[in-house]
XYZ file of C-alpha atoms in Angstrom:
385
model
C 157.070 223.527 200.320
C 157.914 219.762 200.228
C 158.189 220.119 195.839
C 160.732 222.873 196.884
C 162.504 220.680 199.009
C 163.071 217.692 196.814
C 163.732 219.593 194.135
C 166.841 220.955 195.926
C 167.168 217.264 197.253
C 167.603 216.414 193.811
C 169.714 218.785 192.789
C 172.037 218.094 195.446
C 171.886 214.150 194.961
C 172.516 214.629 191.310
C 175.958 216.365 192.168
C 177.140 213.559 193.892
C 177.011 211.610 189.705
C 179.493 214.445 188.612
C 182.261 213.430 191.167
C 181.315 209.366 190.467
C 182.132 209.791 186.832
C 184.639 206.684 187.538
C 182.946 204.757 190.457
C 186.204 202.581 190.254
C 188.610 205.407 190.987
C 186.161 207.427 193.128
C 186.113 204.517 195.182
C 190.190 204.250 196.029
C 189.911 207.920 196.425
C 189.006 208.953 199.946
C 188.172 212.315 199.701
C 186.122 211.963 196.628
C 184.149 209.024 198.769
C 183.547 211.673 201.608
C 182.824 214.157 199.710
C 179.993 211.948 198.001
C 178.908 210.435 201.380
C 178.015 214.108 202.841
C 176.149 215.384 199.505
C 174.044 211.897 199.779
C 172.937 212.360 203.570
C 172.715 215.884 202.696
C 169.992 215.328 200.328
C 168.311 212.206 202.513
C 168.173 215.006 205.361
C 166.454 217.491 202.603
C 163.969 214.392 201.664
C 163.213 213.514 205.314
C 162.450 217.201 206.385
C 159.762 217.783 204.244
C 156.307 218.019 205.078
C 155.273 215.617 202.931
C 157.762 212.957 204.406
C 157.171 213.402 207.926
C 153.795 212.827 207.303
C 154.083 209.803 205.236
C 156.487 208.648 208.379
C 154.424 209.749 211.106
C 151.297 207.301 209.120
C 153.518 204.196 208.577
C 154.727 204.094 212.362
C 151.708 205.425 213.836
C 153.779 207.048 216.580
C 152.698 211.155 216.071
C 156.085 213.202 215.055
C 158.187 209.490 214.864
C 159.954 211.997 211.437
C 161.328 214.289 213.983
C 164.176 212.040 215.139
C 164.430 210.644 212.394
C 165.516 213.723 210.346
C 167.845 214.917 213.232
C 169.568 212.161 213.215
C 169.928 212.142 209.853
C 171.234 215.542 210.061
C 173.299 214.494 212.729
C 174.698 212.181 210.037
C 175.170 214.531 207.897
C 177.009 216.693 210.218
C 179.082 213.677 210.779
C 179.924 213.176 207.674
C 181.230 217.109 207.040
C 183.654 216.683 209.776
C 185.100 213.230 208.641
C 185.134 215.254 205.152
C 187.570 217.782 207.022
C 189.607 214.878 208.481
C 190.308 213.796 204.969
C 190.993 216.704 203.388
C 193.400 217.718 206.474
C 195.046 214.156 205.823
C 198.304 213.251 207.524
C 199.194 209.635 209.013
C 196.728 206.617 207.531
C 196.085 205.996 211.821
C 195.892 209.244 212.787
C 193.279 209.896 209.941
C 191.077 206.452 210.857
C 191.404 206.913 214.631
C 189.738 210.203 214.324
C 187.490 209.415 211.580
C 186.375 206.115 213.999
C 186.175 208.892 216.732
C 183.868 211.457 215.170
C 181.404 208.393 213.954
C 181.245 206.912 217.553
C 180.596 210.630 218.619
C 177.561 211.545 216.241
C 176.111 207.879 216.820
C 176.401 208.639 220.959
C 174.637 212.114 219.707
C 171.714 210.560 217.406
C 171.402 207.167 220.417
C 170.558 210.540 222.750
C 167.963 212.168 220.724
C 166.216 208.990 220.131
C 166.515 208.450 223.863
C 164.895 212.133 224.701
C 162.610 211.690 221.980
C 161.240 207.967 223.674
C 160.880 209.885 227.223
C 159.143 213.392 225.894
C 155.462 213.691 225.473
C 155.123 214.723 221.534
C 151.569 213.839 220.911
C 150.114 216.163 218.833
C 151.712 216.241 215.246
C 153.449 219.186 213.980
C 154.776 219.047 210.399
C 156.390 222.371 210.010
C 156.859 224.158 213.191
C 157.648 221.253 215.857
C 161.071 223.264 216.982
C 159.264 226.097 218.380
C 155.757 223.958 219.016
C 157.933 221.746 221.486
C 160.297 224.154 222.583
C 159.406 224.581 226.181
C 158.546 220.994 226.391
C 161.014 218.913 228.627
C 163.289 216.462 226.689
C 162.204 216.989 224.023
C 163.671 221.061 224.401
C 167.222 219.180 225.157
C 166.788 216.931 221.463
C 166.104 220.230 219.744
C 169.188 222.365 221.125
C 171.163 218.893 221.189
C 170.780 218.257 217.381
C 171.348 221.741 216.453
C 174.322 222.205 218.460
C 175.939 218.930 216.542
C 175.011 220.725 213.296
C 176.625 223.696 214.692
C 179.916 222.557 214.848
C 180.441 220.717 212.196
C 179.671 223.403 209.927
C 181.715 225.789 211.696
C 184.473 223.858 211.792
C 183.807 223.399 207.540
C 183.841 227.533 207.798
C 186.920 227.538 209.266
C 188.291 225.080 206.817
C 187.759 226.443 204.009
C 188.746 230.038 205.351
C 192.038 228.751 206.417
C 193.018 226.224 203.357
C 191.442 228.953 200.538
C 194.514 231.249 201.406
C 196.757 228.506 200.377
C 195.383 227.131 197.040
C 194.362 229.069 194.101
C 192.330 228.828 190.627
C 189.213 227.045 190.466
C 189.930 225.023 194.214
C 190.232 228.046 195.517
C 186.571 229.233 193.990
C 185.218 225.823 195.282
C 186.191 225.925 198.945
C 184.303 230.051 198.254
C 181.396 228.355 197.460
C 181.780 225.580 200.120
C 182.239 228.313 202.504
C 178.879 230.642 201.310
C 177.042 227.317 201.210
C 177.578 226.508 205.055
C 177.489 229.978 206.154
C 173.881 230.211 204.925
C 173.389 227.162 206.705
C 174.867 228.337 209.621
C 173.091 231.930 209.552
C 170.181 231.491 207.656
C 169.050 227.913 209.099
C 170.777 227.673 212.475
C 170.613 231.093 213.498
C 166.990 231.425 212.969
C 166.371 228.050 214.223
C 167.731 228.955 217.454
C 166.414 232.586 217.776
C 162.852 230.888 216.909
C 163.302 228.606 219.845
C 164.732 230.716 222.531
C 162.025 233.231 221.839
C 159.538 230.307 222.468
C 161.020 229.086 225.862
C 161.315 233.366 226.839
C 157.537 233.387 225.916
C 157.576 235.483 222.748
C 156.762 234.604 219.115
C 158.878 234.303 216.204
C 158.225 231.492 215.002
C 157.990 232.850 211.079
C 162.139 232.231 211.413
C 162.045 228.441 212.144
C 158.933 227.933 209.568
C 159.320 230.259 207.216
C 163.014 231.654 206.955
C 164.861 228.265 208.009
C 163.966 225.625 205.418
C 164.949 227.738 202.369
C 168.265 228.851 203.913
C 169.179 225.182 204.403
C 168.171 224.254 200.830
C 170.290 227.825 199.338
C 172.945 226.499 201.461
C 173.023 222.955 200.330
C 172.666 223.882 196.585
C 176.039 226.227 197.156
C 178.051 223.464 198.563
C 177.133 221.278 196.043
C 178.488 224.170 193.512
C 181.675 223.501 195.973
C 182.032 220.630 195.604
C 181.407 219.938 191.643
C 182.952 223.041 190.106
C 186.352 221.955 191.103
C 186.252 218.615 189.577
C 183.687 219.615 186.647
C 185.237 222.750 185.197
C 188.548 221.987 184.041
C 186.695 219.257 181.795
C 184.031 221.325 181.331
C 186.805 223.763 179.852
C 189.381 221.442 177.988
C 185.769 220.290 176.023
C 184.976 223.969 175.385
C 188.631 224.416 174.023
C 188.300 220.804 172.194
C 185.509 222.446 170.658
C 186.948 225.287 169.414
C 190.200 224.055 167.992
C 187.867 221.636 166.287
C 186.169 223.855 164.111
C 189.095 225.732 163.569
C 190.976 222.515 161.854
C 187.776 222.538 159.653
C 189.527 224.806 156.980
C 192.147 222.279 156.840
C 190.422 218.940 157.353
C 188.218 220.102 154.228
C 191.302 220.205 151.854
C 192.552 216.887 153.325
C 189.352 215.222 153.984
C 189.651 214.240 150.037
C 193.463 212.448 150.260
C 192.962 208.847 149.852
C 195.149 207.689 152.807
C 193.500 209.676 155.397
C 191.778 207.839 158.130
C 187.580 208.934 158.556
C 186.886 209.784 161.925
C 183.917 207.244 163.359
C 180.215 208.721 163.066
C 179.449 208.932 166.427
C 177.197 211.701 167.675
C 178.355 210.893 171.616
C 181.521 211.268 171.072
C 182.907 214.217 173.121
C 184.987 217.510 171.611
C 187.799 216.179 172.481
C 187.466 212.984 171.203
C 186.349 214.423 167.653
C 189.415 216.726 167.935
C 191.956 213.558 168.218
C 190.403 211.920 165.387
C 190.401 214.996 163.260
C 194.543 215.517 164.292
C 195.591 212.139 163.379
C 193.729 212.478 159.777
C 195.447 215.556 159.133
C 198.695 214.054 160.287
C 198.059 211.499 158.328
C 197.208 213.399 155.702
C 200.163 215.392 155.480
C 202.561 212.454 155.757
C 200.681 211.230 152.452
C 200.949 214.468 150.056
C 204.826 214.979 151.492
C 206.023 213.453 148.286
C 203.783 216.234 146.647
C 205.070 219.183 148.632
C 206.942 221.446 145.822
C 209.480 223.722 147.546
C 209.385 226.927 144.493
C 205.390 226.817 145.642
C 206.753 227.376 148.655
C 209.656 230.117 148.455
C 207.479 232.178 145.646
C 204.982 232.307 148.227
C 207.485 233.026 151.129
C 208.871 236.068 149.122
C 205.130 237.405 148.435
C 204.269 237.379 152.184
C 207.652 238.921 152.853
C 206.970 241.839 150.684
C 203.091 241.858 151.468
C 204.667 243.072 155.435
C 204.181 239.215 156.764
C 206.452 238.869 160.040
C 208.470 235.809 159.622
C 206.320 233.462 161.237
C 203.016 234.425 159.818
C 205.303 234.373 156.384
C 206.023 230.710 157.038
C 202.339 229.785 158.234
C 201.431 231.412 154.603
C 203.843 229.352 152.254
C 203.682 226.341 154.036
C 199.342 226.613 153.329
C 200.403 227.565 149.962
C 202.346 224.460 149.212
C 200.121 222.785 150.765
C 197.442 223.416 148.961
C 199.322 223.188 145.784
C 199.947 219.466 146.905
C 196.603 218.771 147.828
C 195.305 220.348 144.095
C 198.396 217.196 142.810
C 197.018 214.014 144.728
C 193.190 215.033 144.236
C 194.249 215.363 140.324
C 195.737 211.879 140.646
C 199.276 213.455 139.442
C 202.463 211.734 139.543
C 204.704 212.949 142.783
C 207.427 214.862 142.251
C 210.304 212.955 141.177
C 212.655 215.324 144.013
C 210.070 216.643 146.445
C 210.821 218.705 149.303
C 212.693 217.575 152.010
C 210.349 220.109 153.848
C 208.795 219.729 157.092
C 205.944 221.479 157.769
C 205.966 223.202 161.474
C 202.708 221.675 162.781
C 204.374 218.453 162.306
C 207.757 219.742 164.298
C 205.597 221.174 167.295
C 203.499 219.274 169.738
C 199.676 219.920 170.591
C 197.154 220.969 168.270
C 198.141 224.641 168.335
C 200.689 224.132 164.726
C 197.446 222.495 163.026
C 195.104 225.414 164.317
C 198.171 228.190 163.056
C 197.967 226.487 159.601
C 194.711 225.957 159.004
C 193.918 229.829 159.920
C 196.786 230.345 157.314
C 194.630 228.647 154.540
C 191.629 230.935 155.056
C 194.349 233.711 154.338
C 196.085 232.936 151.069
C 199.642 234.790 150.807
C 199.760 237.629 147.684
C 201.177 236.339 144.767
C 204.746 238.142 143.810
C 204.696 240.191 141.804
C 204.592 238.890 138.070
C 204.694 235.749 139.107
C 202.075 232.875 139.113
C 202.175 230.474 141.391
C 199.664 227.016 140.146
């Protein structure tokens, strides 16, 4: 059980590097801070809940189930730290926003100062690494620190469910699919881990048995329901990167029939060698060569390459625009065939501009290099060099 748990410890820690990409910025950014303050308690609760840690606790202190407060206060923390979360996101007035943020805090640490306190006068002798809720259920005080520290979990993340329900109706896209998996996240916390936490315990203190639910049914719910909220919180800020590099990507190698007729033109910058570079990066370098490369073979650009190939496409059924796309490849590659043969430029070349150049974005460059995997017919008896 205790790899389980750190794995999803882990897991959950890790997501906190996705929204820290910029510590700088993260760091003037409030809600990113929060947001990276709850996933790190989250996962220090995970760590400090397993068996293997309360153990390793319970042997350093020598005081028998010393782990037990210890992880409810640091779920108490946690909790804590999902309700200043909602403060932030709710914003409003800088003083309203600290005076309640100072208010929660001094609330949780009154909470966590009272389970130590119950913990110090309850009689916990015999160590329990797994099933201490329902072991100690019916024992005084320490009864009270159980239902205490699950109550404080309680509302904080029902107040996150009602969050999310309330602010997903006004945003949409991929914020909208976050706060979804925000809200799955802590209603598996709130069904699968409180809910059986609490029916394990007030079947102990009614005398029955179902202990299974606290032991067996209540640590993986928590973990599911971390892991979700982590998806929450990361998809948001991850995807539309995640997506512009996919795109990147893709517009990339679809410059590649172009880039290999202009890789050649003397004047043309060569992207950097650098495997770490990201798609996006590669795809800037690869648009200013081209640019580049066109503005060198413009004194090359012949404009009867050009209208001989306009009339074939024409007559081949080309709509005007795919027409245009057609000659302009065709001239181009006429002036590329020039400047690799070391030709003289023409002594009155074509006032032309090419439409890539005219529009902005990488969409003209990915239009005209499709063109030049598509050569235009040739009119008819007429050849075009």
């Amino acid at each position: 059980m205790s790899a389980v748990v750190y794995a999803a410890a882990l897991v959950f820690g890790l997501s906190c590097v996705v929204l820290l990409r910029r510590p700088g910025t993260a760091v003037r950014t409030p809600p990113v801070l929060s947001a990276c303050a709850a996933i790190l308690l989250g996962s220090l609760v995970l760590v400090c809940a397993a068996p293997l840690t309360l153990a390793t606790v319970n042997d350093l202190t020598g005081v028998p189930n010393f782990g037990a407060p210890l992880t409810y206060g640091m779920l108490s923390a946690y909790s804590c730290s999902l309700v200043v979360l909602l403060v932030v996101w709710r914003g409003g007035p800088r003083a309203r926003v600290r005076r309640l943020v100072r208010a929660t805090i001094v609330a949780y640490a009154l909470l966590v100062a009272a389970l130590v306190v119950l913990f110090v006068l309850a009689d916990a002798r015999t160590e329990r690494l797994t099933d201490l809720d329902t072991y100690y259920a019916r024992t005084p005080y320490l009864r009270e620190m159980i239902l205490l520290y699950l109550a404080g979990h309680t509302a904080a993340t029902v107040s996150m469910c009602v969050m999310c329900l309330k602010w997903g109706r006004e945003v949409t896209g991929v914020l909208r699919t976050g706060l979804r998996l925000i809200l799955v996240g802590c209603l598996l916390d709130t069904i699968g881990f409180q809910a059986a936490k609490y029916t394990a315990v007030a079947a102990r203190i009614a005398g029955h048995d179902l202990d299974f639910l606290s032991t067996y049914v209540a640590p993986p719910m928590a973990s599911l329901g971390a892991l979700t909220c982590s998806a929450g919180f990361v998809l948001p800020r991850l995807l539309p990167t995640a997506v512009a590099h996919w795109r990147g990507l893709g517009d990339y190698r679809r410059l590649a029939p172009l880039w290999a007729l202009l890789r050649f033109v003397p004047t043309a910058p060569k992207p950097a060698a650098s495997w770490w570079r990201s798609p996006r990066e590669r795809l800037q370098w690869r648009e200013v060569s081209i640019h580049d490369a066109l503005l060198a073979l413009a004194p090359y650009f012949d404009d009867r390459v050009r209208v001989a190939a306009l009339d074939a496409a024409l007559r081949a059924g080309h709509g005007a625009h795919q027409a245009r796309l057609a000659a302009e490849a065709a001239m181009l590659t006429d002036a590329a065939r020039r400047a690799a043969n070391r030709e003289a430029p023409l002594d009155r070349p074509s006032g032309y501009r090419l439409r890539a150049t005219e529009v902005s974005g990488t969409g003209g460059l990915v239009e005209l290099a499709q063109a030049m995997s598509r050569p235009p017919p040739a009119p008819a008896g007429t050849t075009v060099r």
